[in-house]
Coordinates of C-alpha atoms in Angstrom, one line a residue:
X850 CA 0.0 0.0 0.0
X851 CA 2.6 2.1 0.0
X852 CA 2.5 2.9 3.9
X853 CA 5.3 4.3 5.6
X854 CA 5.4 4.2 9.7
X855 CA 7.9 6.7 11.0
X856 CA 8.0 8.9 14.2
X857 CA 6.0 11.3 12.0
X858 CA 2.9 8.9 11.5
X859 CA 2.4 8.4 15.1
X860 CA -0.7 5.9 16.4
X861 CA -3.9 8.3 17.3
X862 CA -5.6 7.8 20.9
X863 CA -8.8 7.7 19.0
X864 CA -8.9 4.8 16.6
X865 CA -5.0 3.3 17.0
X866 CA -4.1 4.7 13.5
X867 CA -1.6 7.1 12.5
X868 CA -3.0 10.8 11.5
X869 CA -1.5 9.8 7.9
X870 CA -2.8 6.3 8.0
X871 CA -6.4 8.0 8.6
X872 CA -5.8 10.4 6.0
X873 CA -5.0 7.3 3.2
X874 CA -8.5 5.7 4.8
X875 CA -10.2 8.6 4.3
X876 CA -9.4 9.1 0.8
X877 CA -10.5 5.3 -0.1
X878 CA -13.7 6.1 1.1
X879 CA -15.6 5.6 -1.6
X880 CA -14.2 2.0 -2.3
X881 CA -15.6 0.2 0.6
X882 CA -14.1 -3.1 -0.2
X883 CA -10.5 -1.5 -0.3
X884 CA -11.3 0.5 2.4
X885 CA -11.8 -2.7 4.7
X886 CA -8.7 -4.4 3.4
X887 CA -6.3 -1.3 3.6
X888 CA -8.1 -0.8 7.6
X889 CA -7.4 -4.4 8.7
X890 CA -3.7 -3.9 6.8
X891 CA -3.4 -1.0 8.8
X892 CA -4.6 -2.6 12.0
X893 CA -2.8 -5.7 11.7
X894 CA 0.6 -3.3 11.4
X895 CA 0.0 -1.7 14.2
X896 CA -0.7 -4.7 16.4
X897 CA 2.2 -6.3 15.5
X898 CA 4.2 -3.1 16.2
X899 CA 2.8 -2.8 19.8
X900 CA 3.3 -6.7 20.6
X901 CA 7.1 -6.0 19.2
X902 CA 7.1 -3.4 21.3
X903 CA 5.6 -5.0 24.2
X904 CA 8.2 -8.1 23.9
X905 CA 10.7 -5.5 23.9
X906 CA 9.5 -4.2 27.1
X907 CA 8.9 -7.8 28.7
X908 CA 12.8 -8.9 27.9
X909 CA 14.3 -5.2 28.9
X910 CA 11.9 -5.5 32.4
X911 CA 13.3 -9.4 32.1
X912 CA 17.1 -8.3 32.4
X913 CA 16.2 -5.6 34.8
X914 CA 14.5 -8.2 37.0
X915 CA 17.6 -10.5 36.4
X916 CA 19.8 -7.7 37.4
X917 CA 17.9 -6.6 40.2
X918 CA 18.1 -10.6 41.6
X919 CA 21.9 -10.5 40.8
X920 CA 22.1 -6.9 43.3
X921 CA 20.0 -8.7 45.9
X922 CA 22.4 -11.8 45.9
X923 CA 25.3 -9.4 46.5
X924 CA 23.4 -7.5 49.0
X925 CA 22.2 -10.8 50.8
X926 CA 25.9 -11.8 51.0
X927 CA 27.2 -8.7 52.6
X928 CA 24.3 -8.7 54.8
X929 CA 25.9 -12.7 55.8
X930 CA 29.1 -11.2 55.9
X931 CA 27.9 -8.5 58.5
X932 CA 26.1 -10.9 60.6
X933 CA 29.1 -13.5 60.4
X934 CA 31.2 -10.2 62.1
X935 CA 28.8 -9.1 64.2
X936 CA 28.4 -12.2 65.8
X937 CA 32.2 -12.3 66.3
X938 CA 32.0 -9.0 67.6
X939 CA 29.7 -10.1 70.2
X940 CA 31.1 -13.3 70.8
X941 CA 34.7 -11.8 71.5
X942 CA 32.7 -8.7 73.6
X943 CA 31.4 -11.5 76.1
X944 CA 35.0 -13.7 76.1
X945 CA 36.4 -10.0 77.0
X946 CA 33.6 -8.8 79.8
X947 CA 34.0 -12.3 81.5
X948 CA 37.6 -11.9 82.0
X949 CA 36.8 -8.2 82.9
X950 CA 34.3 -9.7 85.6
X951 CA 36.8 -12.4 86.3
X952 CA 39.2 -9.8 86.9
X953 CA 37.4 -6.9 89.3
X954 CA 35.6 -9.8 90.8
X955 CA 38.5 -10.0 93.3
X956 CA 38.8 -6.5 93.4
X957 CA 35.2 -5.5 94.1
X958 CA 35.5 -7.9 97.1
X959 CA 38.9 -6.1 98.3
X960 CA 37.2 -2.8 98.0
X961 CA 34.5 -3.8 99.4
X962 CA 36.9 -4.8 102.5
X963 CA 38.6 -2.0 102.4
X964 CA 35.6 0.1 103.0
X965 CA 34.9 -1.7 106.0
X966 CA 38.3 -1.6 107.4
X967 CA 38.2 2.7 106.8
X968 CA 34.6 2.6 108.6
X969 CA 35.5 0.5 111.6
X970 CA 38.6 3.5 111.8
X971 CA 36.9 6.1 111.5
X972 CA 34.3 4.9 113.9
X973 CA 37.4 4.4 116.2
X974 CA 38.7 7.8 115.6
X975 CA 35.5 9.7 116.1
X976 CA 35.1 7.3 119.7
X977 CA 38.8 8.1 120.6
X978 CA 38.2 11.9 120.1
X979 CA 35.1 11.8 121.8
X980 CA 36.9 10.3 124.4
X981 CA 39.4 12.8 124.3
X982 CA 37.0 15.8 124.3
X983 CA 35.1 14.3 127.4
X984 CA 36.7 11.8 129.6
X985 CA 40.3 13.7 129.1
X986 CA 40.4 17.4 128.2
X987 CA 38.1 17.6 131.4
X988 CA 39.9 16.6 133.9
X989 CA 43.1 18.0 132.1
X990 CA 41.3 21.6 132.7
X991 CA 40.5 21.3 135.9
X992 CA 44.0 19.7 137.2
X993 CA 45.1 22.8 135.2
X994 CA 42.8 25.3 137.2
X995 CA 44.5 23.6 140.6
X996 CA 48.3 23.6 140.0
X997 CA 47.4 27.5 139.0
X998 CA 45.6 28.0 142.2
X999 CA 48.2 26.4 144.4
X1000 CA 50.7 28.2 142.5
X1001 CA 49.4 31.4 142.7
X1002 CA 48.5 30.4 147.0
X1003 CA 51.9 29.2 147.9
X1004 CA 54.1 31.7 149.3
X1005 CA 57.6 31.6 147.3
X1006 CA 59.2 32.3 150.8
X1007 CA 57.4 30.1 152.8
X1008 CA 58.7 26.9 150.6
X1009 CA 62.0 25.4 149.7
X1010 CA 63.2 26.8 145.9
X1011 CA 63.0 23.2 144.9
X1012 CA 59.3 22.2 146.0
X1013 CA 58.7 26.1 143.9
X1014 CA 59.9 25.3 141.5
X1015 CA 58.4 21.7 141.2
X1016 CA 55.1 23.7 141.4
X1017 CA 55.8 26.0 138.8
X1018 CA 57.0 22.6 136.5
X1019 CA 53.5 21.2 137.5
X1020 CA 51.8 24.0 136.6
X1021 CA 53.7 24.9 132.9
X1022 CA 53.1 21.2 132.1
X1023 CA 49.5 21.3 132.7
X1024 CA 49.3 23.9 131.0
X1025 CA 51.3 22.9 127.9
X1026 CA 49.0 19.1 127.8
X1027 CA 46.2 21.2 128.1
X1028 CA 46.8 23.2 124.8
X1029 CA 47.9 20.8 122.9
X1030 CA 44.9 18.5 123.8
X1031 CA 43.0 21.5 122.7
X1032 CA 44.7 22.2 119.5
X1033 CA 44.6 18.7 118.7
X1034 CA 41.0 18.2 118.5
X1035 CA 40.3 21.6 117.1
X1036 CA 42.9 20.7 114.4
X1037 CA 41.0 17.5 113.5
X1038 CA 37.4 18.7 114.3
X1039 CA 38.4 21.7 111.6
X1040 CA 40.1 18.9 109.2
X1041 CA 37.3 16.8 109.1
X1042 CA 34.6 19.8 108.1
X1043 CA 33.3 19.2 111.4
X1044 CA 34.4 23.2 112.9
X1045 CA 30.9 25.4 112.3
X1046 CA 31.2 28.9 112.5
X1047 CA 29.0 30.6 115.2
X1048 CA 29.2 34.5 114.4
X1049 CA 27.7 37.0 116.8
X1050 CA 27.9 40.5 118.2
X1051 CA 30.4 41.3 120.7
X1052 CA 33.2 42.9 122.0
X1053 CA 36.4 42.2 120.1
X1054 CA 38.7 44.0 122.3
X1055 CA 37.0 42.5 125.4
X1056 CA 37.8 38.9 124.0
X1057 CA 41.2 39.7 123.5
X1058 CA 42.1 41.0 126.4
X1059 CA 40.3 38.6 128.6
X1060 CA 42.2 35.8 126.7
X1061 CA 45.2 37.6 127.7
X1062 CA 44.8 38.0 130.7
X1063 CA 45.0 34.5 131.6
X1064 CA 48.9 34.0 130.5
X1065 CA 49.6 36.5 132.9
X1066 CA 50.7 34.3 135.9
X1067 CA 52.3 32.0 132.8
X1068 CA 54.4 35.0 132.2
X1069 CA 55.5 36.3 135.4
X1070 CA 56.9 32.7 136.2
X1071 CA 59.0 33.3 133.3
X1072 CA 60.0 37.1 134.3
X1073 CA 57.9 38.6 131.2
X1074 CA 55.3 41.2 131.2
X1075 CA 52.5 41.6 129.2
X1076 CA 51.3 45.1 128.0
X1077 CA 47.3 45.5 126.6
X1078 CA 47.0 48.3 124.6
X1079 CA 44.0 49.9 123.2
X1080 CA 41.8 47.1 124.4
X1081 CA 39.9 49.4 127.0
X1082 CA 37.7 51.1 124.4
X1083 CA 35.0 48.9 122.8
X1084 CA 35.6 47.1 119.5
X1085 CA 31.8 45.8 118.1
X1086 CA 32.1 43.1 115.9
X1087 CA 30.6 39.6 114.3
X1088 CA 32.5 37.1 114.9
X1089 CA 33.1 33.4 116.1
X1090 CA 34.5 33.7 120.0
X1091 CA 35.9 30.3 120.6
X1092 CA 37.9 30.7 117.5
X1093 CA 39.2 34.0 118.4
X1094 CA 40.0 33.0 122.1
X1095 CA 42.2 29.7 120.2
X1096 CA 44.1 32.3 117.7
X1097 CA 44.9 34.9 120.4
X1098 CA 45.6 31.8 122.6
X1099 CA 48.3 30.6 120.4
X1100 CA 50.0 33.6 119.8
X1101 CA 50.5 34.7 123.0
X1102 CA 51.6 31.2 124.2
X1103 CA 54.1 31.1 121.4
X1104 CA 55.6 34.9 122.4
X1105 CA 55.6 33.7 125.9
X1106 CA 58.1 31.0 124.8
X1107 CA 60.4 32.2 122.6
X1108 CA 60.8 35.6 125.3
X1109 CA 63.9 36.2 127.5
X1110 CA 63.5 36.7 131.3
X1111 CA 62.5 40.2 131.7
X1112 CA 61.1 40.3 128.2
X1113 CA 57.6 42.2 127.1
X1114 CA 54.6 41.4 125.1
X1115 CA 52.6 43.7 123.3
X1116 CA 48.9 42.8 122.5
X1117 CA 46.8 45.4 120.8
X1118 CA 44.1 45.9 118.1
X1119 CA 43.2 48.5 115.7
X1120 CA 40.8 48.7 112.6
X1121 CA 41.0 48.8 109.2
X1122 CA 38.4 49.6 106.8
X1123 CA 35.9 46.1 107.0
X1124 CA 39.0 44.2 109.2
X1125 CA 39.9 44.1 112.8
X1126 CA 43.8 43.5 112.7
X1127 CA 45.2 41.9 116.2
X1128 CA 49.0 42.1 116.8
X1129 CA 50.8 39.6 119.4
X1130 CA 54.7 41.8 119.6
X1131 CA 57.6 40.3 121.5
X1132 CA 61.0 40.9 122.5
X1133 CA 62.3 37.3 121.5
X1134 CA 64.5 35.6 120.0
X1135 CA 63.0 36.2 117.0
X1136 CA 62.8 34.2 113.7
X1137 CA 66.2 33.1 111.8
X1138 CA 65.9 34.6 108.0
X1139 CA 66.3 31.1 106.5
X1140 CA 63.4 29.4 108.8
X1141 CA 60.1 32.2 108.0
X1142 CA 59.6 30.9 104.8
X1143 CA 58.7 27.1 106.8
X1144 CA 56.2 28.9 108.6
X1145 CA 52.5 29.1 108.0
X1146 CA 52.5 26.5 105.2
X1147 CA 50.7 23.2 105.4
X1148 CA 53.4 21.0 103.6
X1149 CA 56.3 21.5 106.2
X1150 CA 55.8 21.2 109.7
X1151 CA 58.3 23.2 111.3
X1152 CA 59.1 23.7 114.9
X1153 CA 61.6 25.1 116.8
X1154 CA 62.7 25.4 120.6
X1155 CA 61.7 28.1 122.9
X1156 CA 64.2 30.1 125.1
X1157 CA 63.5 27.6 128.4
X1158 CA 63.7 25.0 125.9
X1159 CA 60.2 24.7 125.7
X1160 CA 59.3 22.6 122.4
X1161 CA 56.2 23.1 120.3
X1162 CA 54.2 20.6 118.1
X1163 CA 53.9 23.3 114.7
X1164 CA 50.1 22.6 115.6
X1165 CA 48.8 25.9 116.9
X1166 CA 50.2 27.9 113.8
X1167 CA 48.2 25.7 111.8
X1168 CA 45.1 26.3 113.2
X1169 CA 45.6 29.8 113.7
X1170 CA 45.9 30.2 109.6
X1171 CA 42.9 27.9 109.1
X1172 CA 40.6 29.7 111.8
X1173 CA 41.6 33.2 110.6
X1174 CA 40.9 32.3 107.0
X1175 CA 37.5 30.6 107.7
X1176 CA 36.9 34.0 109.7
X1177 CA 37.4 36.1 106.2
X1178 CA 40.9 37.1 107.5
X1179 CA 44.5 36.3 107.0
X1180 CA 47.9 35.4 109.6
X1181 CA 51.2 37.4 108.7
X1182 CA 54.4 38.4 110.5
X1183 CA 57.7 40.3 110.8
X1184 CA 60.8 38.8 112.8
X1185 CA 63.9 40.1 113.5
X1186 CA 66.5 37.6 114.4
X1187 CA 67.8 38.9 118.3
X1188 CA 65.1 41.3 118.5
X1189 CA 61.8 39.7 118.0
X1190 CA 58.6 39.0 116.0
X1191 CA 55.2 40.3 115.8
X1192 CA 52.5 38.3 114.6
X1193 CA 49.0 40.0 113.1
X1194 CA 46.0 38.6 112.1
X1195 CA 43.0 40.3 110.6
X1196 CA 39.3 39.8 111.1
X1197 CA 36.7 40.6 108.8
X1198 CA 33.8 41.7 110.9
X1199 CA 30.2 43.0 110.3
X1200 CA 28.3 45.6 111.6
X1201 CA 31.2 47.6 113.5
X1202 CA 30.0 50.6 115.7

């Protein structure tokens, strides 16, 4: 017939003939038997150029389908290959945590020892200080208070210079236990977070100077005066008591013994903007250049001989530093080697009048 089929004579929606097929059709019009045979020619064309075409499709979706089978039997043996590593991984996680467990089994248990062995101590500590605070710092006070009284009773003249001076050995000695008994559990009460600070209103200078006032008799034994200056006049302040009682304590006990016969300590206050400074000045034997650096730090403990030979523990330095600080303050000195040392420590206080 003469047909051609190209991209140009492309198959209608309508009737599944090209626009040129329908054309040739329409032009035989007239010839109904030719018509029929050229239709069915045409027809029979185009079905067996849509079944070509559809076999086309069916092979190209065939090797898709093949190659989509070959990707999922690479996929499902990389997945194998996963699951074969993963369960290695697991299985060499579990070999490893069971010699882990194996391992801090015995350690577990040791700690777990351990913990009771520094329970039980610290149960005996906190017994043996209570002990100490109770059953032995009592009765340490009050054989104190006596060997004072008799020593401030006895009559120098009326006794032998020997039984004196066994009285005033009593009486230094009872006092030395006494403070260092004190220091002792004040150092481990404030060690152990255990020292609360009880702040309230009073007068400074009145603390000071009745805390003084006690090494008097200490230092007459020892042919030393003590001098009070400027603590007559009232000093408000808030503050913690017992902890300003231990500092002055300390520093006056200290300038007590390391003072020649005839020597003189100074105690006096003055204030400073917010701060209360307290100074303890004696006429000592002051502090050799080399050894002031040992002093007042936590890593050396450094102690030295007073002039009677009296020796110290390096304790109530300590706790001086610690106390002042928790106060808001800080400790200091200057020495002279032969002439002396003065030691100051500042108090930040609230509500001053």
């Amino acid at each position: 017939n003469g047909l051609m089929y190209g991209e140009e004579n492309k198959v209608s929606i309508e009737n599944g003939l090209s626009k040129k097929d329908q054309e040739y059709l329409a032009d035989l019009m007239g010839n109904e038997e030719a018509y029929k045979r050229a239709e069915e020619d045409l027809k029979k064309r185009n079905d067996e150029k849509r079944l070509a075409r559809v076999k086309q499709d069916l092979v190209n979706a065939h090797q898709m389908l093949e190659t989509v089978q070959s990707e999922a039997k690479k996929l499902q043996t990389f997945e194998n290959f996963l699951q074969m590593k993963f369960n290695e991984a697991i299985s060499t996680l579990k070999s490893i945590d069971i010699e882990i467990k194996a391992k801090i089994y015995p350690v577990e248990n040791k700690i777990v020892s351990i913990k009771q062995e520094l329970e039980n101590t610290i149960e005996s500590r906190d017994t043996l200080y209570s002990v100490i605070a109770h059953d032995l710092r009592s009765p340490l006070g009050s054989l104190k208070m006596m060997n004072n009284a008799i020593l401030m009773m006895v009559d120098k003249n009326q006794v032998s210079d020997e039984v004196y001076e066994m009285l005033q050995m009593m009486n230094k000695t009872s006092e030395e236990i006494f403070q260092l008994l004190d220091n002792l559990l004040k150092w481990a009460k404030n060690r152990l977070n255990k020292q609360n600070i009880y702040r309230q209103q009073v007068d400074i200078n009145s603390i000071v100077n009745s805390t003084a006032e006690i090494f008097i008799p200490m230092a007459t034994q020892k042919g030393i005066s003590i001098m009070l200056e400027g603590l007559d006049k009232e000093l408000m302040g808030s503050t913690d008591i017992d902890m300003v009682k231990t500092i002055v304590r300390n520093l006056i006990s200290n300038a007590v013994k390391f003072s020649y016969e005839k020597g003189l300590i100074t105690v006096s206050t003055k204030t400073d903007g917010d701060f209360v400074v307290v100074s303890v000045k004696d006429s000592g034997k002051g502090i050799k250049k080399e050894d002031r650096g040992k002093l007042l730090r936590s890593n050396t403990h450094f102690t030295s001989y007073g002039t009677n030979n009296e020796k110290g523990s390096g304790l109530g330095l300590m706790l001086c530093k610690d106390f002042v600080e928790q106060l808001g303050g800080k400790l200091w000195f200057d020495s002279e080697e032969g002439k002396g040392t003065t030691f100051y420590f500042s108090l930040k206080v609230s509500n001053q009048e």
